[in-house]
PDB file of C-alpha atoms and ligand atoms in Angstrom:
ATOM      1  CA  MET A   1     -15.589   9.370  19.634  1.00  0.00           C
ATOM      2  CA  THR A   2     -17.566   9.970  16.862  1.00  0.00           C
ATOM      3  CA  MET A   3     -15.707  11.190  13.585  1.00  0.00           C
ATOM      4  CA  GLN A   4     -16.888  13.198  10.852  1.00  0.00           C
ATOM      5  CA  SER A   5     -14.961  13.632   7.289  1.00  0.00           C
ATOM      6  CA  ALA A   6     -15.762  15.586   4.085  1.00  0.00           C
ATOM      7  CA  ALA A   7     -16.027  12.465   2.609  1.00  0.00           C
ATOM      8  CA  PRO A   8     -17.830   9.698   4.593  1.00  0.00           C
ATOM      9  CA  ARG A   9     -17.954   6.692   2.320  1.00  0.00           C
ATOM     10  CA  ALA A  10     -14.218   7.502   1.068  1.00  0.00           C
ATOM     11  CA  LYS A  11     -12.388   4.548  -0.164  1.00  0.00           C
ATOM     12  CA  ARG A  12      -8.928   3.454   1.406  1.00  0.00           C
ATOM     13  CA  ILE A  13      -7.322   0.428  -0.107  1.00  0.00           C
ATOM     14  CA  LEU A  14      -3.922  -0.375   0.789  1.00  0.00           C
ATOM     15  CA  MET A  15      -1.645  -2.465  -1.718  1.00  0.00           C
ATOM     16  CA  VAL A  16       0.813  -5.099  -0.153  1.00  0.00           C
ATOM     17  CA  GLY A  17       3.387  -7.006  -1.679  1.00  0.00           C
ATOM     18  CA  ALA A  18       6.746  -8.015  -2.358  1.00  0.00           C
ATOM     19  CA  PRO A  19       8.996  -5.718  -4.404  1.00  0.00           C
ATOM     20  CA  GLY A  20       7.847  -6.633  -8.069  1.00  0.00           C
ATOM     21  CA  ALA A  21       4.244  -8.071  -6.967  1.00  0.00           C
ATOM     22  CA  GLY A  22       2.756  -5.346  -9.001  1.00  0.00           C
ATOM     23  CA  LYS A  23       1.558  -2.705  -6.312  1.00  0.00           C
ATOM     24  CA  GLY A  24       2.028   0.174  -8.836  1.00  0.00           C
ATOM     25  CA  THR A  25       0.718  -1.494 -11.704  1.00  0.00           C
ATOM     26  CA  GLN A  26      -2.577  -2.370 -10.226  1.00  0.00           C
ATOM     27  CA  ALA A  27      -2.994   0.459  -8.075  1.00  0.00           C
ATOM     28  CA  ASP A  28      -2.985   2.581 -11.136  1.00  0.00           C
ATOM     29  CA  ALA A  29      -5.832   0.434 -12.311  1.00  0.00           C
ATOM     30  CA  ILE A  30      -7.471   0.399  -9.199  1.00  0.00           C
ATOM     31  CA  ALA A  31      -7.709   4.290  -8.817  1.00  0.00           C
ATOM     32  CA  LYS A  32      -8.620   4.633 -12.093  1.00  0.00           C
ATOM     33  CA  GLN A  33     -11.737   1.924 -11.618  1.00  0.00           C
ATOM     34  CA  PHE A  34     -12.992   3.883  -8.614  1.00  0.00           C
ATOM     35  CA  GLY A  35     -12.147   7.537  -9.440  1.00  0.00           C
ATOM     36  CA  ILE A  36      -9.485   7.728  -6.289  1.00  0.00           C
ATOM     37  CA  THR A  37      -6.073   8.648  -5.791  1.00  0.00           C
ATOM     38  CA  HIS A  38      -3.073   6.796  -6.230  1.00  0.00           C
ATOM     39  CA  ILE A  39      -0.505   7.512  -3.758  1.00  0.00           C
ATOM     40  CA  ALA A  40       2.866   5.451  -3.922  1.00  0.00           C
ATOM     41  CA  SER A  41       5.563   6.039  -1.141  1.00  0.00           C
ATOM     42  CA  GLY A  42       8.116   4.961  -3.237  1.00  0.00           C
ATOM     43  CA  ASP A  43       7.566   7.425  -6.276  1.00  0.00           C
ATOM     44  CA  LEU A  44       7.182   9.980  -3.570  1.00  0.00           C
ATOM     45  CA  LEU A  45      10.551   9.349  -2.218  1.00  0.00           C
ATOM     46  CA  ARG A  46      12.175   9.049  -5.894  1.00  0.00           C
ATOM     47  CA  ARG A  47      10.884  12.538  -6.118  1.00  0.00           C
ATOM     48  CA  HIS A  48      12.317  13.575  -3.359  1.00  0.00           C
ATOM     49  CA  ILE A  49      15.647  12.208  -4.431  1.00  0.00           C
ATOM     50  CA  ALA A  50      15.538  13.371  -8.136  1.00  0.00           C
ATOM     51  CA  GLU A  51      15.039  16.690  -6.818  1.00  0.00           C
ATOM     52  CA  GLY A  52      17.509  16.795  -4.092  1.00  0.00           C
ATOM     53  CA  THR A  53      15.184  17.916  -1.548  1.00  0.00           C
ATOM     54  CA  THR A  54      16.222  17.733   2.368  1.00  0.00           C
ATOM     55  CA  ILE A  55      14.245  14.648   2.615  1.00  0.00           C
ATOM     56  CA  GLY A  56      15.871  13.048  -0.805  1.00  0.00           C
ATOM     57  CA  ARG A  57      19.241  13.651   0.518  1.00  0.00           C
ATOM     58  CA  THR A  58      18.381  12.136   3.630  1.00  0.00           C
ATOM     59  CA  VAL A  59      17.099   8.900   2.232  1.00  0.00           C
ATOM     60  CA  GLU A  60      18.813   8.319  -1.261  1.00  0.00           C
ATOM     61  CA  ASP A  61      21.220   5.983   0.330  1.00  0.00           C
ATOM     62  CA  ILE A  62      18.690   4.259   2.368  1.00  0.00           C
ATOM     63  CA  VAL A  63      16.487   3.489  -0.890  1.00  0.00           C
ATOM     64  CA  ASN A  64      19.277   2.481  -3.012  1.00  0.00           C
ATOM     65  CA  LYS A  65      20.469  -0.283  -0.403  1.00  0.00           C
ATOM     66  CA  GLY A  66      16.968  -1.427   0.014  1.00  0.00           C
ATOM     67  CA  GLU A  67      16.387  -0.575   3.646  1.00  0.00           C
ATOM     68  CA  LEU A  68      13.460   1.148   4.803  1.00  0.00           C
ATOM     69  CA  VAL A  69      13.237   4.713   5.376  1.00  0.00           C
ATOM     70  CA  PRO A  70      12.339   5.761   9.128  1.00  0.00           C
ATOM     71  CA  ASP A  71       8.934   5.833  10.150  1.00  0.00           C
ATOM     72  CA  SER A  72       8.752   9.928  10.936  1.00  0.00           C
ATOM     73  CA  ILE A  73      10.053  10.554   7.384  1.00  0.00           C
ATOM     74  CA  ILE A  74       6.951   8.632   5.673  1.00  0.00           C
ATOM     75  CA  MET A  75       4.029   9.791   7.912  1.00  0.00           C
ATOM     76  CA  ASP A  76       5.518  13.065   7.388  1.00  0.00           C
ATOM     77  CA  MET A  77       5.574  12.991   3.715  1.00  0.00           C
ATOM     78  CA  LEU A  78       2.261  11.313   3.490  1.00  0.00           C
ATOM     79  CA  ARG A  79       0.408  13.025   5.337  1.00  0.00           C
ATOM     80  CA  LYS A  80      -0.503  15.748   3.306  1.00  0.00           C
ATOM     81  CA  PRO A  81      -1.670  13.460   0.248  1.00  0.00           C
ATOM     82  CA  VAL A  82      -3.397  11.079   2.177  1.00  0.00           C
ATOM     83  CA  LEU A  83      -5.920  13.918   3.808  1.00  0.00           C
ATOM     84  CA  ALA A  84      -6.209  15.678   0.455  1.00  0.00           C
ATOM     85  CA  ALA A  85      -7.449  12.437  -1.191  1.00  0.00           C
ATOM     86  CA  ALA A  86      -9.579  11.425   1.981  1.00  0.00           C
ATOM     87  CA  ASP A  87     -11.415  14.396   1.249  1.00  0.00           C
ATOM     88  CA  THR A  88     -11.844  13.708  -2.594  1.00  0.00           C
ATOM     89  CA  GLY A  89     -13.131  10.301  -2.593  1.00  0.00           C
ATOM     90  CA  GLY A  90     -10.518   8.356  -1.214  1.00  0.00           C
ATOM     91  CA  TYR A  91      -7.137   6.702  -2.344  1.00  0.00           C
ATOM     92  CA  VAL A  92      -4.931   3.471  -3.143  1.00  0.00           C
ATOM     93  CA  LEU A  93      -2.050   3.341  -1.255  1.00  0.00           C
ATOM     94  CA  ASP A  94       0.863   1.503  -2.564  1.00  0.00           C
ATOM     95  CA  GLY A  95       4.379   0.888  -0.293  1.00  0.00           C
ATOM     96  CA  PHE A  96       2.661   1.921   2.782  1.00  0.00           C
ATOM     97  CA  PRO A  97       2.224   0.971   5.664  1.00  0.00           C
ATOM     98  CA  ARG A  98       5.421  -1.364   5.440  1.00  0.00           C
ATOM     99  CA  THR A  99       5.664  -2.328   8.753  1.00  0.00           C
ATOM    100  CA  VAL A 100       3.219  -3.369  11.738  1.00  0.00           C
ATOM    101  CA  GLU A 101       4.539   0.153  13.403  1.00  0.00           C
ATOM    102  CA  GLN A 102       3.767   2.127  10.280  1.00  0.00           C
ATOM    103  CA  ALA A 103       0.111   0.705  10.646  1.00  0.00           C
ATOM    104  CA  GLU A 104       0.054   1.433  14.016  1.00  0.00           C
ATOM    105  CA  ALA A 105       1.313   5.012  13.573  1.00  0.00           C
ATOM    106  CA  ALA A 106      -1.363   5.618  10.818  1.00  0.00           C
ATOM    107  CA  TYR A 107      -3.951   4.214  12.971  1.00  0.00           C
ATOM    108  CA  ARG A 108      -3.667   6.795  15.598  1.00  0.00           C
ATOM    109  CA  THR A 109      -3.678   9.718  12.827  1.00  0.00           C
ATOM    110  CA  ALA A 110      -6.279   8.106  11.094  1.00  0.00           C
ATOM    111  CA  GLY A 111      -9.178   9.481  13.408  1.00  0.00           C
ATOM    112  CA  SER A 112      -9.367  12.600  11.272  1.00  0.00           C
ATOM    113  CA  LEU A 113     -10.443  10.552   8.314  1.00  0.00           C
ATOM    114  CA  GLY A 114     -13.542   9.472   9.832  1.00  0.00           C
ATOM    115  CA  VAL A 115     -15.887   6.571   8.476  1.00  0.00           C
ATOM    116  CA  GLY A 116     -14.493   5.005   5.002  1.00  0.00           C
ATOM    117  CA  VAL A 117     -14.153   1.622   3.841  1.00  0.00           C
ATOM    118  CA  GLN A 118     -10.855   0.230   4.512  1.00  0.00           C
ATOM    119  CA  ILE A 119      -9.415  -2.649   2.246  1.00  0.00           C
ATOM    120  CA  ALA A 120      -6.020  -4.232   2.182  1.00  0.00           C
ATOM    121  CA  VAL A 121      -5.114  -6.230  -0.813  1.00  0.00           C
ATOM    122  CA  HIS A 122      -2.276  -8.856  -0.987  1.00  0.00           C
ATOM    123  CA  LEU A 123      -0.479  -9.804  -4.079  1.00  0.00           C
ATOM    124  CA  GLU A 124       1.385 -13.259  -3.521  1.00  0.00           C
ATOM    125  CA  VAL A 125       4.051 -13.808  -6.478  1.00  0.00           C
ATOM    126  CA  PRO A 126       6.888 -16.304  -6.310  1.00  0.00           C
ATOM    127  CA  GLU A 127      10.335 -15.248  -5.590  1.00  0.00           C
ATOM    128  CA  ASP A 128      11.805 -15.993  -8.501  1.00  0.00           C
ATOM    129  CA  GLU A 129       9.107 -13.972 -10.889  1.00  0.00           C
ATOM    130  CA  LEU A 130       9.536 -11.088  -8.588  1.00  0.00           C
ATOM    131  CA  ILE A 131      13.017 -11.439  -9.184  1.00  0.00           C
ATOM    132  CA  ARG A 132      12.982 -12.005 -12.918  1.00  0.00           C
ATOM    133  CA  ARG A 133      10.466  -8.913 -13.482  1.00  0.00           C
ATOM    134  CA  LEU A 134      12.506  -6.213 -11.127  1.00  0.00           C
ATOM    135  CA  LEU A 135      15.817  -7.238 -13.207  1.00  0.00           C
ATOM    136  CA  ALA A 136      13.868  -6.349 -16.545  1.00  0.00           C
ATOM    137  CA  ARG A 137      12.482  -3.348 -15.353  1.00  0.00           C
ATOM    138  CA  ALA A 138      16.088  -2.325 -13.934  1.00  0.00           C
ATOM    139  CA  ARG A 139      14.603   1.055 -12.467  1.00  0.00           C
ATOM    140  CA  GLY A 140      17.847   2.512 -10.805  1.00  0.00           C
ATOM    141  CA  ALA A 141      19.845   1.556  -7.879  1.00  0.00           C
ATOM    142  CA  ASP A 142      17.716  -0.168  -6.011  1.00  0.00           C
ATOM    143  CA  ASP A 143      16.738  -2.928  -9.147  1.00  0.00           C
ATOM    144  CA  THR A 144      20.178  -4.703  -8.924  1.00  0.00           C
ATOM    145  CA  GLU A 145      20.075  -8.363  -8.194  1.00  0.00           C
ATOM    146  CA  ASP A 146      21.849  -8.203  -4.535  1.00  0.00           C
ATOM    147  CA  VAL A 147      19.257  -5.189  -3.655  1.00  0.00           C
ATOM    148  CA  VAL A 148      16.442  -6.925  -5.274  1.00  0.00           C
ATOM    149  CA  ARG A 149      17.229 -10.132  -3.215  1.00  0.00           C
ATOM    150  CA  HIS A 150      17.896  -7.793  -0.048  1.00  0.00           C
ATOM    151  CA  ARG A 151      14.008  -5.976  -0.296  1.00  0.00           C
ATOM    152  CA  ILE A 152      12.459  -9.018  -0.562  1.00  0.00           C
ATOM    153  CA  LYS A 153      14.226 -10.489   2.504  1.00  0.00           C
ATOM    154  CA  VAL A 154      13.294  -6.792   4.042  1.00  0.00           C
ATOM    155  CA  TYR A 155       9.510  -7.404   3.201  1.00  0.00           C
ATOM    156  CA  GLU A 156       9.705 -10.936   4.532  1.00  0.00           C
ATOM    157  CA  GLU A 157      10.953  -9.983   7.847  1.00  0.00           C
ATOM    158  CA  LYS A 158       9.124  -6.475   8.369  1.00  0.00           C
ATOM    159  CA  THR A 159       6.079  -6.456   5.615  1.00  0.00           C
ATOM    160  CA  ARG A 160       4.668  -9.683   5.372  1.00  0.00           C
ATOM    161  CA  PRO A 161       3.654  -9.702   9.434  1.00  0.00           C
ATOM    162  CA  LEU A 162       1.196  -7.063   8.139  1.00  0.00           C
ATOM    163  CA  LEU A 163      -0.814  -9.762   6.722  1.00  0.00           C
ATOM    164  CA  ASP A 164      -1.931 -11.115   9.891  1.00  0.00           C
ATOM    165  CA  TYR A 165      -2.098  -7.900  11.199  1.00  0.00           C
ATOM    166  CA  TYR A 166      -4.924  -6.948   8.436  1.00  0.00           C
ATOM    167  CA  ALA A 167      -6.543 -10.468   8.510  1.00  0.00           C
ATOM    168  CA  GLN A 168      -7.404  -9.638  12.080  1.00  0.00           C
ATOM    169  CA  ARG A 169      -8.572  -6.129  11.875  1.00  0.00           C
ATOM    170  CA  GLU A 170      -9.455  -5.266   8.136  1.00  0.00           C
ATOM    171  CA  LEU A 171     -10.941  -7.005   5.292  1.00  0.00           C
ATOM    172  CA  LEU A 172      -7.792  -8.494   3.618  1.00  0.00           C
ATOM    173  CA  ILE A 173      -8.118  -9.480  -0.033  1.00  0.00           C
ATOM    174  CA  GLN A 174      -5.856 -12.362  -1.261  1.00  0.00           C
ATOM    175  CA  VAL A 175      -4.688 -12.265  -4.948  1.00  0.00           C
ATOM    176  CA  ASN A 176      -2.664 -14.414  -7.107  1.00  0.00           C
ATOM    177  CA  GLY A 177      -0.416 -11.618  -8.869  1.00  0.00           C
ATOM    178  CA  ALA A 178       1.560 -14.209 -10.800  1.00  0.00           C
ATOM    179  CA  ARG A 179      -0.891 -13.862 -13.895  1.00  0.00           C
ATOM    180  CA  PRO A 180      -1.177 -11.200 -17.026  1.00  0.00           C
ATOM    181  CA  VAL A 181      -1.649  -7.769 -15.388  1.00  0.00           C
ATOM    182  CA  ALA A 182      -5.339  -7.952 -16.591  1.00  0.00           C
ATOM    183  CA  GLU A 183      -6.190 -10.792 -14.953  1.00  0.00           C
ATOM    184  CA  VAL A 184      -5.023  -9.852 -11.857  1.00  0.00           C
ATOM    185  CA  THR A 185      -6.761  -6.221 -12.090  1.00  0.00           C
ATOM    186  CA  TRP A 186     -10.161  -8.264 -12.933  1.00  0.00           C
ATOM    187  CA  SER A 187      -9.487  -9.920  -9.669  1.00  0.00           C
ATOM    188  CA  ILE A 188      -8.966  -7.373  -7.591  1.00  0.00           C
ATOM    189  CA  VAL A 189     -11.658  -5.426  -8.719  1.00  0.00           C
ATOM    190  CA  VAL A 190     -14.496  -7.732  -8.988  1.00  0.00           C
ATOM    191  CA  GLN A 191     -13.241  -8.659  -4.965  1.00  0.00           C
ATOM    192  CA  LEU A 192     -13.117  -4.878  -4.629  1.00  0.00           C
ATOM    193  CA  GLN A 193     -16.700  -4.382  -5.879  1.00  0.00           C
ATOM    194  CA  ARG A 194     -18.166  -7.157  -3.672  1.00  0.00           C
ATOM    195  CA  ALA A 195     -16.501  -6.047  -0.404  1.00  0.00           C
ATOM    196  CA  PHE A 196     -17.864  -2.277  -1.215  1.00  0.00           C
ATOM    197  CA  LYS A 197     -21.312  -3.563  -2.125  1.00  0.00           C
ATOM    198  CA  ARG A 198     -21.318  -5.463   1.234  1.00  0.00           C
ATOM    199  CA  SER A 199     -19.841  -2.526   3.472  1.00  0.00           C
ATOM    200  CA  ASN A 200     -22.628  -0.403   1.777  1.00  0.00           C
ATOM    201  CA  THR A 201     -25.579  -3.021   2.873  1.00  0.00           C
ATOM    202  CA  HIS A 202     -24.109  -2.992   6.312  1.00  0.00           C
ATOM    203  CA  ALA A 203     -23.941   0.577   6.714  1.00  0.00           C
ATOM    204  CA  SER A 204     -26.671   2.679   8.142  1.00  0.00           C
ATOM    205  CA  GLY A 205     -27.348   5.743   6.786  1.00  0.00           C
ATOM    206  CA  ALA A 206     -25.640   7.663   9.382  1.00  0.00           C
ATOM    207  CA  ARG A 207     -23.150   4.836  10.108  1.00  0.00           C
ATOM    208  CA  GLN A 208     -20.453   5.608  12.732  1.00  0.00           C
ATOM    209  CA  ALA A 209     -17.077   4.886  12.698  1.00  0.00           C
ATOM    210  CA  THR A 210     -15.782   1.583  13.747  1.00  0.00           C
ATOM    211  CA  THR A 211     -12.809   0.695  15.196  1.00  0.00           C
ATOM    212  CA  GLN A 212     -11.827  -1.704  12.214  1.00  0.00           C
ATOM    213  CA  ASP A 213     -12.616   1.474   9.693  1.00  0.00           C
ATOM    214  CA  ARG A 214     -10.341   3.644  11.388  1.00  0.00           C
ATOM    215  CA  ALA A 215      -7.400   0.861  11.799  1.00  0.00           C
ATOM    216  CA  VAL A 216      -5.228   2.472   9.320  1.00  0.00           C
ATOM    217  CA  ALA A 217      -4.811   5.591   7.335  1.00  0.00           C
TER     218      ALA A 217
HETATM  219  P1  LIG B   1       8.701   0.963  -4.045  1.00  0.00           P
HETATM  220  O1  LIG B   1       8.787   2.202  -4.896  1.00  0.00           O
HETATM  221  O2  LIG B   1       7.649   0.795  -2.752  1.00  0.00           O
HETATM  222  O3  LIG B   1       9.133  -0.206  -3.929  1.00  0.00           O
HETATM  223  P2  LIG B   1       8.744  -1.768  -4.017  1.00  0.00           P
HETATM  224  O4  LIG B   1       7.664  -1.972  -2.973  1.00  0.00           O
HETATM  225  O5  LIG B   1       9.933  -2.373  -3.689  1.00  0.00           O
HETATM  226  O6  LIG B   1       7.993  -1.930  -5.261  1.00  0.00           O
HETATM  227  P3  LIG B   1       8.233  -1.779  -6.616  1.00  0.00           P
HETATM  228  O7  LIG B   1       7.732  -0.547  -7.109  1.00  0.00           O
HETATM  229  O8  LIG B   1       9.694  -2.282  -7.119  1.00  0.00           O
HETATM  230  O9  LIG B   1       7.335  -2.983  -7.147  1.00  0.00           O
HETATM  231  P4  LIG B   1       5.737  -3.255  -7.243  1.00  0.00           P
HETATM  232  O10 LIG B   1       4.875  -4.279  -6.422  1.00  0.00           O
HETATM  233  O11 LIG B   1       5.094  -1.560  -7.331  1.00  0.00           O
HETATM  234  O12 LIG B   1       5.551  -3.625  -8.990  1.00  0.00           O
HETATM  235  P5  LIG B   1       5.589  -2.697 -10.315  1.00  0.00           P
HETATM  236  O13 LIG B   1       4.092  -2.505 -10.459  1.00  0.00           O
HETATM  237  O14 LIG B   1       6.295  -1.790  -9.888  1.00  0.00           O
HETATM  238  O15 LIG B   1       9.923   1.247  -2.611  1.00  0.00           O
HETATM  239  C1  LIG B   1      11.269   1.411  -3.168  1.00  0.00           C
HETATM  240  C2  LIG B   1      12.074   1.671  -1.691  1.00  0.00           C
HETATM  241  O16 LIG B   1      11.468   3.125  -1.165  1.00  0.00           O
HETATM  242  C3  LIG B   1      11.844   0.778  -0.737  1.00  0.00           C
HETATM  243  O17 LIG B   1      12.869  -0.313  -0.765  1.00  0.00           O
HETATM  244  C4  LIG B   1      12.499   1.823   0.682  1.00  0.00           C
HETATM  245  O18 LIG B   1      13.412   1.978   0.593  1.00  0.00           O
HETATM  246  C5  LIG B   1      11.324   2.747   0.519  1.00  0.00           C
HETATM  247  N1  LIG B   1      10.070   2.880   0.723  1.00  0.00           N
HETATM  248  C6  LIG B   1       8.887   2.873   0.404  1.00  0.00           C
HETATM  249  N2  LIG B   1       7.716   3.216   0.768  1.00  0.00           N
HETATM  250  C7  LIG B   1       8.590   2.901   2.013  1.00  0.00           C
HETATM  251  C8  LIG B   1       7.717   2.815   3.521  1.00  0.00           C
HETATM  252  N3  LIG B   1       6.257   2.784   3.694  1.00  0.00           N
HETATM  253  N4  LIG B   1       8.608   2.537   4.768  1.00  0.00           N
HETATM  254  C9  LIG B   1      10.058   2.704   4.611  1.00  0.00           C
HETATM  255  N5  LIG B   1      10.392   2.633   3.278  1.00  0.00           N
HETATM  256  C10 LIG B   1       9.593   2.883   2.331  1.00  0.00           C
HETATM  257  O19 LIG B   1       5.808  -4.036 -11.031  1.00  0.00           O
HETATM  258  C11 LIG B   1       7.319  -4.340 -11.355  1.00  0.00           C
HETATM  259  C12 LIG B   1       7.641  -4.818 -12.645  1.00  0.00           C
HETATM  260  O20 LIG B   1       6.715  -5.964 -12.707  1.00  0.00           O
HETATM  261  C13 LIG B   1       7.167  -3.799 -13.709  1.00  0.00           C
HETATM  262  O21 LIG B   1       8.156  -3.818 -14.771  1.00  0.00           O
HETATM  263  C14 LIG B   1       5.709  -3.899 -14.194  1.00  0.00           C
HETATM  264  O22 LIG B   1       5.512  -3.796 -15.276  1.00  0.00           O
HETATM  265  C15 LIG B   1       6.055  -5.629 -13.967  1.00  0.00           C
HETATM  266  N6  LIG B   1       4.787  -6.091 -13.819  1.00  0.00           N
HETATM  267  C16 LIG B   1       3.727  -5.878 -12.750  1.00  0.00           C
HETATM  268  N7  LIG B   1       2.580  -6.832 -12.859  1.00  0.00           N
HETATM  269  C17 LIG B   1       3.015  -7.644 -13.479  1.00  0.00           C
HETATM  270  C18 LIG B   1       2.326  -9.031 -13.998  1.00  0.00           C
HETATM  271  N8  LIG B   1       1.334  -9.050 -13.747  1.00  0.00           N
HETATM  272  N9  LIG B   1       3.010  -9.740 -15.083  1.00  0.00           N
HETATM  273  C19 LIG B   1       4.192  -9.459 -15.637  1.00  0.00           C
HETATM  274  N10 LIG B   1       4.834  -8.129 -15.252  1.00  0.00           N
HETATM  275  C20 LIG B   1       4.228  -7.438 -14.000  1.00  0.00           C
END
């Protein structure tokens, strides 16, 4: 089936990494560099909690314990901003997908987005550095040592398997995230520019959506 979209060359970048790996920090920089929208599932959830919405009241305890919020809530919450951003050049998603199930669910809805460059960026950072960063930040109830350790465990169990998923289906960029922020940004931007260039070279003028392009939102 041919898919059409308002922005057929929309860039869709997914940040994957453990808590504290720098997904938010780097997603901000990437969004500015490429003129696309930064969408952070954790920020949206924290906003709901701060505003006391129905979603916020439902997820507050889950987020504070470092557990994953149910997929249905996440998918509903992200649908609108993702579709809007896809129409205006693309987005960098930070914190989603977090499980293979979320990636597969996104695959099913991504058809409406049409053709677009799809790249996953993995930031690898050693555990002791993750813990150091998050305890220094102390953002809220989920940045205490016990919860941070639990979030890292949840990442290892539920999210790390995504790397195999993307390595098989998408372009996966591997980055050493345990370096100064600007160095990490530079490394990501250079690799993304190469990947976009390759993708443009390979794309014909009226390029059809491939299974890989449409694998995730
Ligand atoms: P979320 O907000 O996504 O938290 P996280 O994945 O645990 O990530 P963090 O925001 O803590 O870290 P980050 O990798 O973004 O690093 P950052 O740039 O901030 O999710 C929170 C919760 O929401 C989850 O636990 C879950 O409950 C729920 N949730 C969210 N998405 C969900 C989903 N899809 N499904 C189900 N549940 C979901 O940097 C961290 C710190 O390190 C900062 O202080 C920063 O300044 C510093 N830093 C960054 N880079 C560097 C560097 N290179 N060198 C030194 N310091 C650095």
